[in-house]
Amino acid sequence: MEVHRFEKLWLGLALLLIVAFIGTVTYGAVGAGVQMIDDSGGTVEADALDEHPQFSQPGTYKTGENSYDVYVIARQFLFQPGSSEPIRVPAGSTVTFHVTSGDVVHGFEVASTNVNAMAIPGQIAKMTVEFEEPGSYGVVCHEYCGAAHHTMEGQLRVLPQNEFTANMTEG
């Protein structure tokens, strides 16, 4: 049986594509610094968030030298903080987000960063990221959460250290 040269060409191209796909998946899994969110964030009573020490007053908390924790609640159809007032963090800091939902499954994505998680009622998604430069980032819900899902957005502002400190002393 003889294999036509065009069949050999297509077979070779198909094998090359398979190897390329495996390579890109492997790079995305281990080479790009992307990691899965695990259950280290813990749990919380979704209907009693107002009784939780941090989620009762969600926002930015200093936890060490250039280290901050940000507690965010996703609710239909807003982020608290984030929607009516932006989340504020200082540039040059390490920020750990603690995100949960008070009602239904939501998404929490900070555009142009690797911060992306599902906000599930009763579970706390915990992810850490470093913000080196000042700037503004959009925060969006990427899980369909109801009729006004398309309006669920917010903002994260990375401020220069001197502006962030002044902002914290005012609040």
PDB file of N, CA and C in Angstrom, residues 14-53:
ATOM      1  N   ALA A  14      -0.976  17.462  10.866  1.00  0.00           N
ATOM      2  CA  ALA A  14      -1.862  17.126  11.982  1.00  0.00           C
ATOM      3  C   ALA A  14      -1.054  16.770  13.227  1.00  0.00           C
ATOM      4  N   LEU A  15      -0.004  15.989  13.069  1.00  0.00           N
ATOM      5  CA  LEU A  15       0.840  15.635  14.205  1.00  0.00           C
ATOM      6  C   LEU A  15       1.552  16.872  14.771  1.00  0.00           C
ATOM      7  N   LEU A  16       1.996  17.764  13.894  1.00  0.00           N
ATOM      8  CA  LEU A  16       2.623  19.006  14.333  1.00  0.00           C
ATOM      9  C   LEU A  16       1.647  19.856  15.141  1.00  0.00           C
ATOM     10  N   LEU A  17       0.400  19.945  14.700  1.00  0.00           N
ATOM     11  CA  LEU A  17      -0.621  20.695  15.443  1.00  0.00           C
ATOM     12  C   LEU A  17      -0.879  20.084  16.811  1.00  0.00           C
ATOM     13  N   ILE A  18      -0.948  18.772  16.880  1.00  0.00           N
ATOM     14  CA  ILE A  18      -1.170  18.098  18.169  1.00  0.00           C
ATOM     15  C   ILE A  18      -0.037  18.421  19.132  1.00  0.00           C
ATOM     16  N   VAL A  19       1.205  18.331  18.661  1.00  0.00           N
ATOM     17  CA  VAL A  19       2.360  18.650  19.507  1.00  0.00           C
ATOM     18  C   VAL A  19       2.314  20.121  19.933  1.00  0.00           C
ATOM     19  N   ALA A  20       1.965  21.021  19.009  1.00  0.00           N
ATOM     20  CA  ALA A  20       1.870  22.445  19.337  1.00  0.00           C
ATOM     21  C   ALA A  20       0.788  22.698  20.387  1.00  0.00           C
ATOM     22  N   PHE A  21      -0.383  22.067  20.273  1.00  0.00           N
ATOM     23  CA  PHE A  21      -1.455  22.234  21.258  1.00  0.00           C
ATOM     24  C   PHE A  21      -1.014  21.733  22.630  1.00  0.00           C
ATOM     25  N   ILE A  22      -0.375  20.589  22.669  1.00  0.00           N
ATOM     26  CA  ILE A  22       0.111  20.051  23.943  1.00  0.00           C
ATOM     27  C   ILE A  22       1.144  21.007  24.543  1.00  0.00           C
ATOM     28  N   GLY A  23       2.000  21.551  23.712  1.00  0.00           N
ATOM     29  CA  GLY A  23       3.007  22.501  24.187  1.00  0.00           C
ATOM     30  C   GLY A  23       2.394  23.767  24.757  1.00  0.00           C
ATOM     31  N   THR A  24       1.390  24.327  24.085  1.00  0.00           N
ATOM     32  CA  THR A  24       0.768  25.549  24.593  1.00  0.00           C
ATOM     33  C   THR A  24       0.000  25.294  25.886  1.00  0.00           C
ATOM     34  N   VAL A  25      -0.661  24.166  25.998  1.00  0.00           N
ATOM     35  CA  VAL A  25      -1.370  23.829  27.231  1.00  0.00           C
ATOM     36  C   VAL A  25      -0.379  23.641  28.371  1.00  0.00           C
ATOM     37  N   THR A  26       0.724  22.965  28.107  1.00  0.00           N
ATOM     38  CA  THR A  26       1.747  22.756  29.136  1.00  0.00           C
ATOM     39  C   THR A  26       2.343  24.085  29.576  1.00  0.00           C
ATOM     40  N   TYR A  27       2.666  24.942  28.625  1.00  0.00           N
ATOM     41  CA  TYR A  27       3.201  26.258  28.978  1.00  0.00           C
ATOM     42  C   TYR A  27       2.194  27.055  29.803  1.00  0.00           C
ATOM     43  N   GLY A  28       0.947  27.055  29.405  1.00  0.00           N
ATOM     44  CA  GLY A  28      -0.080  27.782  30.149  1.00  0.00           C
ATOM     45  C   GLY A  28      -0.272  27.251  31.552  1.00  0.00           C
ATOM     46  N   ALA A  29      -0.073  25.952  31.730  1.00  0.00           N
ATOM     47  CA  ALA A  29      -0.282  25.344  33.044  1.00  0.00           C
ATOM     48  C   ALA A  29       0.889  25.546  33.990  1.00  0.00           C
ATOM     49  N   VAL A  30       2.113  25.547  33.479  1.00  0.00           N
ATOM     50  CA  VAL A  30       3.267  25.617  34.372  1.00  0.00           C
ATOM     51  C   VAL A  30       4.203  26.790  34.085  1.00  0.00           C
ATOM     52  N   GLY A  31       4.199  27.320  32.901  1.00  0.00           N
ATOM     53  CA  GLY A  31       5.176  28.331  32.536  1.00  0.00           C
ATOM     54  C   GLY A  31       4.729  29.762  32.720  1.00  0.00           C
ATOM     55  N   ALA A  32       3.453  30.023  32.735  1.00  0.00           N
ATOM     56  CA  ALA A  32       2.971  31.406  32.757  1.00  0.00           C
ATOM     57  C   ALA A  32       2.639  31.908  34.149  1.00  0.00           C
ATOM     58  N   GLY A  33       2.891  31.125  35.175  1.00  0.00           N
ATOM     59  CA  GLY A  33       2.605  31.563  36.539  1.00  0.00           C
ATOM     60  C   GLY A  33       1.136  31.502  36.890  1.00  0.00           C
ATOM     61  N   VAL A  34       0.363  30.757  36.158  1.00  0.00           N
ATOM     62  CA  VAL A  34      -1.060  30.622  36.448  1.00  0.00           C
ATOM     63  C   VAL A  34      -1.245  29.460  37.408  1.00  0.00           C
ATOM     64  N   GLN A  35      -2.048  29.680  38.437  1.00  0.00           N
ATOM     65  CA  GLN A  35      -2.301  28.600  39.373  1.00  0.00           C
ATOM     66  C   GLN A  35      -3.788  28.540  39.703  1.00  0.00           C
ATOM     67  N   MET A  36      -4.220  27.383  40.050  1.00  0.00           N
ATOM     68  CA  MET A  36      -5.623  27.177  40.391  1.00  0.00           C
ATOM     69  C   MET A  36      -5.865  27.662  41.816  1.00  0.00           C
ATOM     70  N   ILE A  37      -7.068  28.151  42.040  1.00  0.00           N
ATOM     71  CA  ILE A  37      -7.466  28.562  43.378  1.00  0.00           C
ATOM     72  C   ILE A  37      -7.925  27.322  44.128  1.00  0.00           C
ATOM     73  N   ASP A  38      -7.383  27.138  45.321  1.00  0.00           N
ATOM     74  CA  ASP A  38      -7.753  25.953  46.099  1.00  0.00           C
ATOM     75  C   ASP A  38      -8.711  26.350  47.223  1.00  0.00           C
ATOM     76  N   ASP A  39      -8.906  25.449  48.167  1.00  0.00           N
ATOM     77  CA  ASP A  39      -9.856  25.705  49.246  1.00  0.00           C
ATOM     78  C   ASP A  39      -9.198  26.336  50.473  1.00  0.00           C
ATOM     79  N   SER A  40      -8.000  26.915  50.311  1.00  0.00           N
ATOM     80  CA  SER A  40      -7.308  27.513  51.450  1.00  0.00           C
ATOM     81  C   SER A  40      -7.984  28.782  51.945  1.00  0.00           C
ATOM     82  N   GLY A  41      -8.880  29.364  51.152  1.00  0.00           N
ATOM     83  CA  GLY A  41      -9.582  30.576  51.564  1.00  0.00           C
ATOM     84  C   GLY A  41     -10.575  30.341  52.674  1.00  0.00           C
ATOM     85  N   GLY A  42     -11.048  29.116  52.811  1.00  0.00           N
ATOM     86  CA  GLY A  42     -11.993  28.791  53.869  1.00  0.00           C
ATOM     87  C   GLY A  42     -13.437  28.967  53.445  1.00  0.00           C
ATOM     88  N   THR A  43     -14.301  28.946  54.434  1.00  0.00           N
ATOM     89  CA  THR A  43     -15.738  29.091  54.189  1.00  0.00           C
ATOM     90  C   THR A  43     -16.309  30.173  55.092  1.00  0.00           C
ATOM     91  N   VAL A  44     -17.503  30.588  54.760  1.00  0.00           N
ATOM     92  CA  VAL A  44     -18.210  31.614  55.512  1.00  0.00           C
ATOM     93  C   VAL A  44     -19.704  31.370  55.335  1.00  0.00           C
ATOM     94  N   GLU A  45     -20.495  31.791  56.287  1.00  0.00           N
ATOM     95  CA  GLU A  45     -21.949  31.685  56.151  1.00  0.00           C
ATOM     96  C   GLU A  45     -22.415  32.780  55.199  1.00  0.00           C
ATOM     97  N   ALA A  46     -22.922  32.403  54.051  1.00  0.00           N
ATOM     98  CA  ALA A  46     -23.300  33.376  53.026  1.00  0.00           C
ATOM     99  C   ALA A  46     -24.422  34.297  53.487  1.00  0.00           C
ATOM    100  N   ASP A  47     -25.313  33.793  54.320  1.00  0.00           N
ATOM    101  CA  ASP A  47     -26.423  34.640  54.782  1.00  0.00           C
ATOM    102  C   ASP A  47     -26.086  35.390  56.069  1.00  0.00           C
ATOM    103  N   ALA A  48     -24.846  35.288  56.550  1.00  0.00           N
ATOM    104  CA  ALA A  48     -24.433  35.994  57.765  1.00  0.00           C
ATOM    105  C   ALA A  48     -23.121  36.744  57.541  1.00  0.00           C
ATOM    106  N   LEU A  49     -22.923  37.294  56.356  1.00  0.00           N
ATOM    107  CA  LEU A  49     -21.683  38.008  56.060  1.00  0.00           C
ATOM    108  C   LEU A  49     -21.514  39.247  56.933  1.00  0.00           C
ATOM    109  N   ASP A  50     -22.622  39.832  57.368  1.00  0.00           N
ATOM    110  CA  ASP A  50     -22.545  41.019  58.223  1.00  0.00           C
ATOM    111  C   ASP A  50     -22.024  40.696  59.624  1.00  0.00           C
ATOM    112  N   GLU A  51     -21.905  39.429  59.971  1.00  0.00           N
ATOM    113  CA  GLU A  51     -21.368  39.016  61.266  1.00  0.00           C
ATOM    114  C   GLU A  51     -19.899  38.591  61.181  1.00  0.00           C
ATOM    115  N   HIS A  52     -19.357  38.491  59.979  1.00  0.00           N
ATOM    116  CA  HIS A  52     -17.963  38.083  59.781  1.00  0.00           C
ATOM    117  C   HIS A  52     -17.048  39.266  60.097  1.00  0.00           C
ATOM    118  N   PRO A  53     -15.899  39.038  60.740  1.00  0.00           N
ATOM    119  CA  PRO A  53     -15.015  40.147  61.124  1.00  0.00           C
ATOM    120  C   PRO A  53     -14.580  41.049  59.963  1.00  0.00           C
TER     121      PRO A  53
END
